[in-house]
PDB file of C-alpha atoms in Angstrom:
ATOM      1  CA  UNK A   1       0.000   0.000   0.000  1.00 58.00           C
ATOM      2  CA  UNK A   2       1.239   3.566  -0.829  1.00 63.00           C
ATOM      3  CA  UNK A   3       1.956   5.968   1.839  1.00 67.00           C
ATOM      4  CA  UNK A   4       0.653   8.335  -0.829  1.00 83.00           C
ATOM      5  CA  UNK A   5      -2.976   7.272  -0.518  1.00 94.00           C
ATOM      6  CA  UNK A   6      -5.963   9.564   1.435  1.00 97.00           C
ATOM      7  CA  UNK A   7      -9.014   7.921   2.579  1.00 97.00           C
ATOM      8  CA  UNK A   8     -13.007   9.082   2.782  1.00 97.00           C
ATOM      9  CA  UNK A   9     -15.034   8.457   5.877  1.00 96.00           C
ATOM     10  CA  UNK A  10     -17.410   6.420   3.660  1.00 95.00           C
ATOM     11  CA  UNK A  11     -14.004   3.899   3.469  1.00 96.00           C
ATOM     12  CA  UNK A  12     -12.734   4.739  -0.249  1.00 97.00           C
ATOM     13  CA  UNK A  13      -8.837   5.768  -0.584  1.00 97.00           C
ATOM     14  CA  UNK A  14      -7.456   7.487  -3.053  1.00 97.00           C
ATOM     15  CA  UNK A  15      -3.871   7.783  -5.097  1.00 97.00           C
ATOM     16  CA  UNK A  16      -3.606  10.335  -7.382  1.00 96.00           C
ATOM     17  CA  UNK A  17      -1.051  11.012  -9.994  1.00 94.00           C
ATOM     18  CA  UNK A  18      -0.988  14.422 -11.234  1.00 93.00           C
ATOM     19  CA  UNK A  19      -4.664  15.497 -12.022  1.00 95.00           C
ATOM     20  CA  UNK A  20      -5.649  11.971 -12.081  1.00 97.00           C
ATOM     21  CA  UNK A  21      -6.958   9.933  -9.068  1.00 97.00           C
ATOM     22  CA  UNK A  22      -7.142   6.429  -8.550  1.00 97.00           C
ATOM     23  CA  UNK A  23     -10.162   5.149  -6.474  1.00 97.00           C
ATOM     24  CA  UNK A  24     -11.191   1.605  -4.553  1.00 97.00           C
ATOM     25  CA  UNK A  25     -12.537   1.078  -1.296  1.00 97.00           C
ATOM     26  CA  UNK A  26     -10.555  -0.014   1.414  1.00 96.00           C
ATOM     27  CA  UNK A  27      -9.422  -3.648   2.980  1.00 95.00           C
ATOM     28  CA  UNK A  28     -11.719  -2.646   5.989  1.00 96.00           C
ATOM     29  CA  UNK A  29     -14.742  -2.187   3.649  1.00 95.00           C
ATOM     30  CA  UNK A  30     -13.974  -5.319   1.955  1.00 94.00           C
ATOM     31  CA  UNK A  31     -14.190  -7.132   5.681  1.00 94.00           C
ATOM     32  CA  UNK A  32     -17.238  -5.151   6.553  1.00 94.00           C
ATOM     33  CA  UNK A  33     -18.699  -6.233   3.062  1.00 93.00           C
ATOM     34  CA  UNK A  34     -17.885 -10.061   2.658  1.00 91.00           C
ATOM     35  CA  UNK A  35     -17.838 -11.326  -0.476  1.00 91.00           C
ATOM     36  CA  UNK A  36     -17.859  -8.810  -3.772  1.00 92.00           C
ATOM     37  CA  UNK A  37     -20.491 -10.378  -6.306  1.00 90.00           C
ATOM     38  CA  UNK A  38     -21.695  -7.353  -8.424  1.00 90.00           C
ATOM     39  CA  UNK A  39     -20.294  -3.424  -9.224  1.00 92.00           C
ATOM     40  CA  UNK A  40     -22.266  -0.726 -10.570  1.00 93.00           C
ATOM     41  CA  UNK A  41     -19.486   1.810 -11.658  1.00 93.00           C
ATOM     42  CA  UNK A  42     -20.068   5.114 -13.281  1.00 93.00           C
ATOM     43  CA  UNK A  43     -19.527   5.633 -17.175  1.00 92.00           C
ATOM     44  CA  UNK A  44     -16.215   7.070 -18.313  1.00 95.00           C
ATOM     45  CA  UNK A  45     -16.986  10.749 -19.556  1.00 97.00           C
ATOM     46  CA  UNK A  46     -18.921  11.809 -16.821  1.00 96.00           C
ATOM     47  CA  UNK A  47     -18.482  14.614 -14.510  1.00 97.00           C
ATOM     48  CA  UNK A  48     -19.186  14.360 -10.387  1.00 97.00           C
ATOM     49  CA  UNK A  49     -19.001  16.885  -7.700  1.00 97.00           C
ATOM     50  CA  UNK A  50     -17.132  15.427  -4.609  1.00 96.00           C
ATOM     51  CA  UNK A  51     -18.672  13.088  -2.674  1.00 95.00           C
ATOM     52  CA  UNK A  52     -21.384  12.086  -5.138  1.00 96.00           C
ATOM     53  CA  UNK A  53     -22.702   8.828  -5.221  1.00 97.00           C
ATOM     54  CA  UNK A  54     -21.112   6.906  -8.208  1.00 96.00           C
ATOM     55  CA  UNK A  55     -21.994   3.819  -8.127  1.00 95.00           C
ATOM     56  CA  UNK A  56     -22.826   0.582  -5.909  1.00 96.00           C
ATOM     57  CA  UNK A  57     -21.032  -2.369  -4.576  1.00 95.00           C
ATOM     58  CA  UNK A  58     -23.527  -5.744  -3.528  1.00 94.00           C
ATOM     59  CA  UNK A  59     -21.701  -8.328  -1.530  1.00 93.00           C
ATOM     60  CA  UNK A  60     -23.642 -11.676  -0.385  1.00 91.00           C
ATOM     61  CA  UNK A  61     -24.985  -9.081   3.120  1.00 89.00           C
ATOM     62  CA  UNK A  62     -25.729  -5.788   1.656  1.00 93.00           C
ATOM     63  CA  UNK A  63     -25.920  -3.255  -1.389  1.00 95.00           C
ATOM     64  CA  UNK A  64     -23.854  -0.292  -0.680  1.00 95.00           C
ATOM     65  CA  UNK A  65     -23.384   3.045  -1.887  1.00 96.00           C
ATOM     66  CA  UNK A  66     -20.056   4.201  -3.601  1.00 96.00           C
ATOM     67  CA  UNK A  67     -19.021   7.751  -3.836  1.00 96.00           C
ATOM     68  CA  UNK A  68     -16.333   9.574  -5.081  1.00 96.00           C
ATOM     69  CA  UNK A  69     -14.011  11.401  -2.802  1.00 97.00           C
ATOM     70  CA  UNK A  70     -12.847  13.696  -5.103  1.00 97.00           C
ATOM     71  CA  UNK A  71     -14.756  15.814  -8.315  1.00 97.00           C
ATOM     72  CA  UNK A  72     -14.100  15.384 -11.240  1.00 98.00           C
ATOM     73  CA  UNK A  73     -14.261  13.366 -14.655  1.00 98.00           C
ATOM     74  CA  UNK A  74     -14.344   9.556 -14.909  1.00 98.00           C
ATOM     75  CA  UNK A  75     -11.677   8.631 -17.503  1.00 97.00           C
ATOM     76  CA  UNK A  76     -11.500   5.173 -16.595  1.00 95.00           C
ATOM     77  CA  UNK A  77     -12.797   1.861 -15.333  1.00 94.00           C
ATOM     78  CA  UNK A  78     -10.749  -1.119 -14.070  1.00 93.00           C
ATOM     79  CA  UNK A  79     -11.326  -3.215 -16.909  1.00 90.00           C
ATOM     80  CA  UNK A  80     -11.072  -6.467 -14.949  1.00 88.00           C
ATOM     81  CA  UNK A  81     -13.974  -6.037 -13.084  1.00 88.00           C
ATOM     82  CA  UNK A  82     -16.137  -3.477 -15.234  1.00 73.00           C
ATOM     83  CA  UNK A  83     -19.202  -4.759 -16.901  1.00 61.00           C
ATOM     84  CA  UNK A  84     -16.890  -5.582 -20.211  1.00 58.00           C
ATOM     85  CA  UNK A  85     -14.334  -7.567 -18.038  1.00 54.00           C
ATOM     86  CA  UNK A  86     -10.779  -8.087 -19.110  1.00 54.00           C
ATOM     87  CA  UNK A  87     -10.229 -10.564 -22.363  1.00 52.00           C
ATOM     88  CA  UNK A  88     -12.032 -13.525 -20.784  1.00 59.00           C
ATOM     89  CA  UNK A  89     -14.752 -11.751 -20.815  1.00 60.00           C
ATOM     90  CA  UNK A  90     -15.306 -12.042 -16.912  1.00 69.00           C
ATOM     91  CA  UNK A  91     -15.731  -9.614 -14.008  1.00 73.00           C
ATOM     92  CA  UNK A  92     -12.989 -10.393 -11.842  1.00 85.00           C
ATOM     93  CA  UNK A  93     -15.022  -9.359  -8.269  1.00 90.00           C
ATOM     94  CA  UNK A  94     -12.428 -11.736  -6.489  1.00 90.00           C
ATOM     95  CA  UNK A  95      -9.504  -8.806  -6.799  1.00 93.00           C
ATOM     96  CA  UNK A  96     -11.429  -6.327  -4.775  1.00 94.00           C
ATOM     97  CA  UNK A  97     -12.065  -8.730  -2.118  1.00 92.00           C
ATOM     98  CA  UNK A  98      -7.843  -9.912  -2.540  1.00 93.00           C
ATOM     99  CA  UNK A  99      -6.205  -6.690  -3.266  1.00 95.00           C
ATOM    100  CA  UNK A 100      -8.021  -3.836  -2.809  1.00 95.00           C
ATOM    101  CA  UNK A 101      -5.540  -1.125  -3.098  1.00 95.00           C
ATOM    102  CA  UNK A 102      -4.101  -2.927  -5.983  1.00 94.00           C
ATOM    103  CA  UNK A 103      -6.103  -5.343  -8.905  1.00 93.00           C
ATOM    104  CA  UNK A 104      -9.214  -4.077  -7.361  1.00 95.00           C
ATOM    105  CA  UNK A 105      -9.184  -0.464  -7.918  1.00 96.00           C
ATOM    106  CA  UNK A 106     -12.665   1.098  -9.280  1.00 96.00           C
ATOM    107  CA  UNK A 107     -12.019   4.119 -11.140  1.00 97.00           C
ATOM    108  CA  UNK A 108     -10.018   6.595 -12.414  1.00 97.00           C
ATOM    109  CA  UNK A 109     -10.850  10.326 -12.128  1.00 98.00           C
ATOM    110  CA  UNK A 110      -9.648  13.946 -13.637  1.00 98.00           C
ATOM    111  CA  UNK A 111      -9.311  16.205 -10.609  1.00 98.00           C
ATOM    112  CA  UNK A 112     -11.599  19.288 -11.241  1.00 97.00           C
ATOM    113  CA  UNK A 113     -10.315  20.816  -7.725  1.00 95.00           C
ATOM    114  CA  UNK A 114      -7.184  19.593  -6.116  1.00 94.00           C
ATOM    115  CA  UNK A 115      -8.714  21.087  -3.158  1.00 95.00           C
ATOM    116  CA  UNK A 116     -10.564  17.869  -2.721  1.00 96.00           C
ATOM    117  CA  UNK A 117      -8.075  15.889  -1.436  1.00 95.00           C
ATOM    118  CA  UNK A 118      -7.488  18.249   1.584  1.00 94.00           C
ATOM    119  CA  UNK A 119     -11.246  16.922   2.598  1.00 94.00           C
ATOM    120  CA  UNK A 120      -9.455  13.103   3.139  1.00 97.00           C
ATOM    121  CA  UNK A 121      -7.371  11.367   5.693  1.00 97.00           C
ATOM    122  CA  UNK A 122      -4.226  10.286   6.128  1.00 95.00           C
ATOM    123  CA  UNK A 123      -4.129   6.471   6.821  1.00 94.00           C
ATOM    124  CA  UNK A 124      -3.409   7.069  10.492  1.00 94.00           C
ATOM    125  CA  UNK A 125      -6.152   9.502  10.652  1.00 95.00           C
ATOM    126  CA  UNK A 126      -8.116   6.820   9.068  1.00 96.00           C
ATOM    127  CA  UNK A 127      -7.017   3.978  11.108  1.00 94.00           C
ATOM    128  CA  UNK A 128      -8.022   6.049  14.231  1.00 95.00           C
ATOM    129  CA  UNK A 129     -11.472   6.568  12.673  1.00 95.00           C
ATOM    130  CA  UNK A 130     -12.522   2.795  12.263  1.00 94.00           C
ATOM    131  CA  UNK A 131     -10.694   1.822  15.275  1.00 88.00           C
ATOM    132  CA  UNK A 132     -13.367   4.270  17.678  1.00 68.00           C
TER     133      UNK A 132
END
């Protein structure tokens, strides 16, 4: 895991590069989730203020919401577990659940205002949070 990343109260980090931010939810979402068996992520093109919902992730307990910590523009979906999956043709759900901050990122966004990320945590702050 980067020391790089920031992390949203509603448990998604972020990594950005430039104007561009990686997004995925965190390993203690993934626990609090269970098993991963369907994504709704949001189409590449469009714009979202910070903190909009974006999407949904449905495990075998519960639907939840997913939001973007940052705004911006979607320019990208992890192809291995969008809709179109990678060559095989398959969502590969299994890499959020194994690797969150890795094979299982979500999106990619275009920063609209780096002044976003000052909203986030650090991962200490962020381990404090879900420890209380």
């Amino acid at each position: 895991m980067s020391d790089n990343l920031k992390f949203s109260k509603e448990h998604e980090w972020v990594l950005t590069q430039g104007d561009t931010a990686t997004i995925g939810i965190t390993s203690y979402a993934v626990e609090q989730l269970g098993d991963i068996v369907y994504v709704e992520l949001p189409e590449p093109g469009e714009e979202y203020e910070a903190m909009a919902r974006i999407g949904s992730i449905e495990s075998v307990k519960t639907v939840s919401d997913l939001f973007t910590p940052v705004g911006g523009t979607v320019t990208e979906l992890n192809p291995a577990i969008s809709e179109n999956g990678e060559e095989d043709g398959e969502m590969h759900l299994e890499y959020i659940n194994q690797d969150p901050y890795g094979k299982g990122w979500l999106f990619k966004i275009k920063i609209s205002d780096e002044a976003d990320l000052n909203d986030l945590m650090t991962k200490s702050e962020y381990d404090s949070m879900i420890v209380e």
